[in-house]
Backbone as CSV, one residue per row, in Angstrom:
resi,resn,N_x,N_y,N_z,CA_x,CA_y,CA_z,C_x,C_y,C_z
1,UNK,0.836,-1.182,0.000,0.000,0.000,0.000,0.881,1.245,0.000
2,UNK,0.559,2.200,-0.884,1.337,3.439,-0.974,1.039,4.352,0.202
3,UNK,2.068,5.083,0.678,1.802,6.033,1.753,0.887,7.141,1.245
4,UNK,0.061,7.672,2.140,-0.854,8.737,1.757,-0.066,10.001,1.437
5,UNK,-0.362,10.587,0.310,0.314,11.790,-0.132,-0.377,13.013,0.458
6,UNK,0.402,13.911,1.009,-0.161,15.124,1.598,-0.475,16.132,0.498
7,UNK,-1.587,16.823,0.652,-1.995,17.837,-0.318,-0.971,18.966,-0.346
8,UNK,-0.630,19.463,-1.547,0.281,20.603,-1.634,-0.304,21.828,-0.925
9,UNK,0.565,22.590,-0.287,0.146,23.780,0.447,0.322,25.024,-0.412
10,UNK,-0.730,25.841,-0.440,-0.706,27.113,-1.149,-0.906,28.215,-0.122
11,UNK,0.019,29.170,-0.093,-0.101,30.327,0.792,-0.906,31.387,0.060
12,UNK,-2.027,31.770,0.649,-2.915,32.772,0.076,-2.717,34.084,0.820
13,UNK,-2.303,35.121,0.079,-2.008,36.421,0.679,-2.942,37.455,0.052
14,UNK,-3.945,37.876,0.817,-4.928,38.841,0.334,-5.567,39.490,1.548
15,UNK,-5.885,40.769,1.456,-6.486,41.453,2.599,-8.007,41.333,2.633
16,UNK,-8.592,40.634,1.693,-10.043,40.470,1.632,-10.439,39.082,2.140
17,UNK,-11.141,38.993,3.279,-11.513,37.680,3.821,-12.435,36.889,2.895
18,UNK,-13.214,37.557,2.081,-14.092,36.845,1.147,-13.262,36.123,0.091
19,UNK,-12.203,36.756,-0.378,-11.302,36.108,-1.341,-10.704,34.854,-0.713
20,UNK,-10.293,34.943,0.546,-9.743,33.779,1.245,-10.755,32.639,1.270
21,UNK,-11.975,32.952,1.659,-12.994,31.920,1.793,-13.284,31.260,0.440
22,UNK,-13.505,32.071,-0.589,-13.844,31.531,-1.914,-12.705,30.668,-2.456
23,UNK,-11.489,31.192,-2.419,-10.356,30.434,-2.967,-10.056,29.185,-2.137
24,UNK,-10.183,29.277,-0.824,-9.945,28.093,0.016,-10.958,26.999,-0.306
25,UNK,-12.206,27.376,-0.531,-13.234,26.392,-0.874,-12.914,25.722,-2.213
26,UNK,-12.639,26.525,-3.210,-12.391,25.978,-4.537,-11.092,25.160,-4.575
27,UNK,-10.032,25.704,-4.018,-8.754,24.985,-4.047,-8.807,23.729,-3.188
28,UNK,-9.566,23.771,-2.111,-9.749,22.573,-1.286,-10.432,21.463,-2.070
29,UNK,-11.462,21.810,-2.841,-12.137,20.805,-3.675,-11.201,20.268,-4.753
30,UNK,-10.238,21.083,-5.169,-9.273,20.640,-6.178,-8.141,19.821,-5.558
31,UNK,-8.138,19.691,-4.215,-7.145,18.848,-3.564,-5.978,19.577,-2.923
32,UNK,-6.005,20.904,-2.919,-4.925,21.687,-2.309,-5.336,22.127,-0.915
33,UNK,-4.354,22.328,-0.055,-4.657,22.951,1.232,-4.151,24.384,1.178
34,UNK,-4.861,25.295,1.826,-4.465,26.702,1.816,-4.150,27.175,3.218
35,UNK,-3.233,28.106,3.283,-2.891,28.806,4.509,-3.117,30.279,4.202
36,UNK,-3.876,30.964,5.052,-4.247,32.356,4.793,-3.394,33.337,5.588
37,UNK,-2.967,34.383,4.896,-2.362,35.550,5.534,-2.995,36.779,4.893
38,UNK,-2.949,37.907,5.608,-3.716,39.064,5.169,-2.885,40.267,4.757
39,UNK,-1.575,40.144,4.792,-0.706,41.215,4.303,0.688,40.648,4.065
40,UNK,1.539,41.458,3.477,2.878,40.996,3.132,3.720,40.595,4.319
41,UNK,3.602,41.311,5.416,4.399,40.975,6.605,4.024,39.590,7.140
42,UNK,2.722,39.327,7.241,2.281,37.998,7.684,2.764,36.923,6.720
43,UNK,2.713,37.228,5.440,3.129,36.251,4.427,4.595,35.885,4.572
44,UNK,5.451,36.877,4.778,6.884,36.607,4.911,7.178,35.741,6.132
45,UNK,6.442,35.950,7.213,6.600,35.105,8.397,6.087,33.687,8.128
46,UNK,4.920,33.591,7.533,4.290,32.287,7.308,5.073,31.430,6.322
47,UNK,5.620,32.029,5.286,6.332,31.253,4.268,7.568,30.579,4.858
48,UNK,8.163,31.191,5.843,9.340,30.591,6.483,8.944,29.401,7.363
49,UNK,7.781,29.495,8.006,7.325,28.424,8.901,6.690,27.259,8.154
50,UNK,5.992,27.531,7.069,5.164,26.504,6.434,5.726,25.938,5.138
51,UNK,6.675,26.593,4.513,7.275,26.135,3.255,6.214,25.719,2.227
52,UNK,5.388,26.663,1.771,4.350,26.316,0.797,4.957,25.953,-0.559
53,UNK,4.197,25.217,-1.349,4.646,24.865,-2.693,4.367,25.991,-3.683
54,UNK,3.432,26.910,-3.334,3.063,28.005,-4.228,2.472,29.123,-3.389
55,UNK,2.593,30.364,-3.895,2.038,31.532,-3.216,1.100,32.264,-4.165
56,UNK,-0.131,32.533,-3.697,-1.075,33.406,-4.400,-1.006,34.750,-3.692
57,UNK,-0.608,35.793,-4.411,-0.269,37.065,-3.772,-1.029,38.222,-4.412
58,UNK,-1.844,38.895,-3.610,-2.561,40.079,-4.070,-1.585,41.246,-4.178
59,UNK,-1.797,42.113,-5.151,-0.910,43.252,-5.340,-1.214,44.360,-4.340
60,UNK,-2.485,44.701,-4.196,-2.867,45.868,-3.397,-3.261,45.462,-1.974
61,UNK,-2.372,45.775,-1.030,-2.616,45.493,0.393,-1.928,46.558,1.226
62,UNK,-2.477,46.782,2.423,-1.795,47.625,3.405,-0.702,46.779,4.049
63,UNK,0.169,47.413,4.791,1.244,46.710,5.501,2.070,45.836,4.564
64,UNK,2.776,46.434,3.678,3.649,45.765,2.710,2.826,45.183,1.560
65,UNK,2.776,45.915,0.485,1.964,45.485,-0.660,2.567,44.270,-1.358
66,UNK,1.843,43.748,-2.324,2.248,42.523,-2.996,3.558,42.627,-3.753
67,UNK,3.789,43.761,-4.414,5.037,43.899,-5.176,6.252,43.909,-4.250
68,UNK,6.161,44.629,-3.129,7.274,44.658,-2.168,7.476,43.273,-1.546
69,UNK,6.379,42.584,-1.282,6.470,41.227,-0.737,7.121,40.288,-1.741
70,UNK,6.677,40.363,-2.990,7.248,39.537,-4.059,8.747,39.771,-4.179
71,UNK,9.148,41.018,-4.173,10.568,41.354,-4.289,11.368,40.704,-3.161
72,UNK,10.867,40.799,-1.927,11.571,40.186,-0.795,11.620,38.665,-0.908
73,UNK,10.498,38.067,-1.334,10.471,36.608,-1.490,11.510,36.136,-2.500
74,UNK,11.616,36.833,-3.610,12.517,36.412,-4.684,13.973,36.777,-4.418
75,UNK,14.217,37.670,-3.461,15.592,38.021,-3.082,16.113,37.168,-1.921
76,UNK,15.256,36.335,-1.345,15.632,35.499,-0.203,15.921,34.081,-0.675
77,UNK,17.069,33.577,-0.334,17.514,32.257,-0.795,16.487,31.158,-0.514
78,UNK,15.924,31.148,0.680,15.012,30.076,1.081,13.662,30.118,0.368
79,UNK,13.299,31.273,-0.196,11.969,31.395,-0.804,11.982,31.756,-2.284
80,UNK,13.135,32.011,-2.847,13.161,32.501,-4.226,12.650,31.492,-5.248
81,UNK,12.697,30.208,-4.949,12.247,29.194,-5.909,10.749,28.883,-5.798
82,UNK,10.077,29.432,-4.788,8.640,29.171,-4.629,7.882,29.956,-5.698
83,UNK,7.093,29.269,-6.538,6.342,29.984,-7.582,5.306,30.926,-6.972
84,UNK,5.156,32.097,-7.616,4.212,33.106,-7.147,3.254,33.466,-8.279
85,UNK,1.970,33.443,-7.950,0.933,33.930,-8.864,0.419,35.234,-8.272
86,UNK,0.606,36.320,-9.004,0.100,37.626,-8.573,-1.357,37.750,-8.984
87,UNK,-2.166,38.356,-8.091,-3.584,38.581,-8.363,-3.887,40.052,-8.093
88,UNK,-4.674,40.673,-8.990,-5.030,42.066,-8.750,-6.232,42.495,-9.567
89,UNK,-6.938,43.490,-9.045,-8.002,44.122,-9.827,-7.392,45.214,-10.698
90,UNK,-6.188,45.628,-10.380,-5.491,46.674,-11.121,-4.546,46.008,-12.115
91,UNK,-5.026,45.778,-13.336,-4.223,45.018,-14.301,-3.482,45.911,-15.296
92,UNK,-3.083,47.101,-14.846,-2.362,47.990,-15.760,-1.009,47.382,-16.148
93,UNK,-0.491,47.819,-17.246,0.731,47.233,-17.809,1.929,47.411,-16.889
94,UNK,1.991,48.522,-16.143,3.141,48.763,-15.279,3.167,47.774,-14.101
95,UNK,2.006,47.515,-13.513,1.939,46.538,-12.419,2.320,45.155,-12.923
96,UNK,1.826,44.798,-14.092,2.168,43.496,-14.670,3.665,43.414,-14.955
97,UNK,4.233,44.471,-15.525,5.665,44.489,-15.826,6.498,44.369,-14.550
98,UNK,6.118,45.098,-13.502,6.850,45.008,-12.236,6.756,43.597,-11.661
99,UNK,5.572,43.000,-11.736,5.398,41.634,-11.228,6.324,40.668,-11.943
100,UNK,6.377,40.770,-13.254,7.251,39.896,-14.044,8.719,40.178,-13.740
101,UNK,9.078,41.452,-13.622,10.461,41.833,-13.344,10.914,41.316,-11.981
102,UNK,10.025,41.368,-10.992,10.367,40.912,-9.648,10.325,39.396,-9.517
103,UNK,9.810,38.685,-10.530,9.901,37.229,-10.519,8.605,36.445,-10.422
104,UNK,7.459,37.101,-10.554,6.195,36.354,-10.522,6.108,35.457,-11.758
105,UNK,5.618,34.245,-11.554,5.478,33.310,-12.671,4.208,33.572,-13.471
106,UNK,3.156,34.072,-12.795,1.861,34.295,-13.446,1.260,35.569,-12.883
107,UNK,0.515,36.296,-13.720,-0.199,37.507,-13.322,-1.656,37.324,-13.733
108,UNK,-2.568,37.285,-12.750,-3.993,37.123,-13.038,-4.759,38.361,-12.621
109,UNK,-5.661,38.806,-13.498,-6.532,39.942,-13.184,-7.823,39.439,-12.568
110,UNK,-8.214,40.034,-11.433,-9.480,39.694,-10.792,-10.611,40.393,-11.525
111,UNK,-11.730,39.783,-11.687,-12.021,38.406,-11.322,-11.455,37.454,-12.368
112,UNK,-11.015,36.306,-11.923,-10.517,35.293,-12.840,-11.294,34.014,-12.598
113,UNK,-11.239,33.137,-13.556,-11.940,31.864,-13.467,-11.186,30.931,-12.526
114,UNK,-11.892,30.293,-11.594,-11.224,29.303,-10.736,-10.577,28.184,-11.547
115,UNK,-11.183,27.838,-12.671,-10.601,26.808,-13.542,-9.264,27.272,-14.101
116,UNK,-9.198,28.547,-14.490,-7.938,29.114,-14.984,-6.880,29.107,-13.888
117,UNK,-7.283,29.453,-12.668,-6.341,29.454,-11.547,-5.775,28.056,-11.309
118,UNK,-6.634,27.059,-11.232,-6.168,25.690,-10.996,-5.272,25.225,-12.138
119,UNK,-5.609,25.590,-13.372,-4.760,25.216,-14.516,-3.360,25.814,-14.365
120,UNK,-3.276,27.065,-13.927,-1.969,27.701,-13.733,-1.211,27.041,-12.580
121,UNK,-1.917,26.725,-11.505,-1.277,26.049,-10.366,-0.735,24.689,-10.803
122,UNK,-1.550,23.932,-11.521,-1.105,22.615,-11.994,0.091,22.726,-12.926
123,UNK,0.125,23.765,-13.737,1.259,23.981,-14.641,2.540,24.246,-13.845
124,UNK,2.403,24.963,-12.739,3.574,25.338,-11.942,4.033,24.266,-10.963
125,UNK,3.094,23.581,-10.285,3.496,22.614,-9.253,2.900,21.226,-9.446
126,UNK,2.121,21.060,-10.492,1.514,19.758,-10.747,0.148,19.649,-10.083
127,UNK,-0.569,18.578,-10.407,-1.900,18.386,-9.817,-1.795,18.097,-8.319
128,UNK,-2.878,18.361,-7.632,-2.897,18.169,-6.180,-2.863,16.704,-5.796
129,UNK,-3.237,15.836,-6.723,-3.314,14.417,-6.396,-2.877,13.592,-7.604
130,UNK,-2.490,12.394,-7.328,-2.062,11.499,-8.399,-3.272,11.043,-9.201
131,UNK,-3.099,10.800,-10.512,-4.206,10.291,-11.315,-4.782,9.031,-10.676
132,UNK,-6.109,8.938,-10.678,-6.760,7.763,-10.127,-7.008,7.838,-8.634
133,UNK,-6.574,8.939,-7.965,-6.831,9.053,-6.540,-8.290,9.452,-6.320
134,UNK,-8.794,9.286,-5.106,-10.205,9.595,-4.864,-10.533,11.078,-4.899
135,UNK,-9.525,11.956,-4.910,-9.816,13.394,-4.970,-10.291,13.743,-6.373
136,UNK,-11.412,14.405,-6.463,-11.928,14.834,-7.771,-12.366,16.273,-7.682
137,UNK,-12.519,16.875,-8.829,-12.980,18.271,-8.876,-14.437,18.327,-9.090
């Protein structure tokens, strides 16, 4: 019998509790576990303790915005390889360019399709479960 595989952890960084709830519900059904933080400072602390496989990071937040958080994550040896998906309602070209320059792997404009989000996550870290496992979407 194969050992049970633990669901990949995704760190969700957004100052909107509704976004946390919606994404946690959808990503949970897709087989991922989420850890919520509400600003960049909390995210930097949590990423060191939890070692997530991926980070979903909102751009616009108080207490260290997403771009400053992204820059710190990608400049730190222990976290620079963790893939980051930036999320924002402000999809102007300059924000997107800064996100790419600082090292974000994906830039999504809110609102986005949960199916699109899961497809991007799977592209970056693989599916949450092995084919044929009981987890389904």
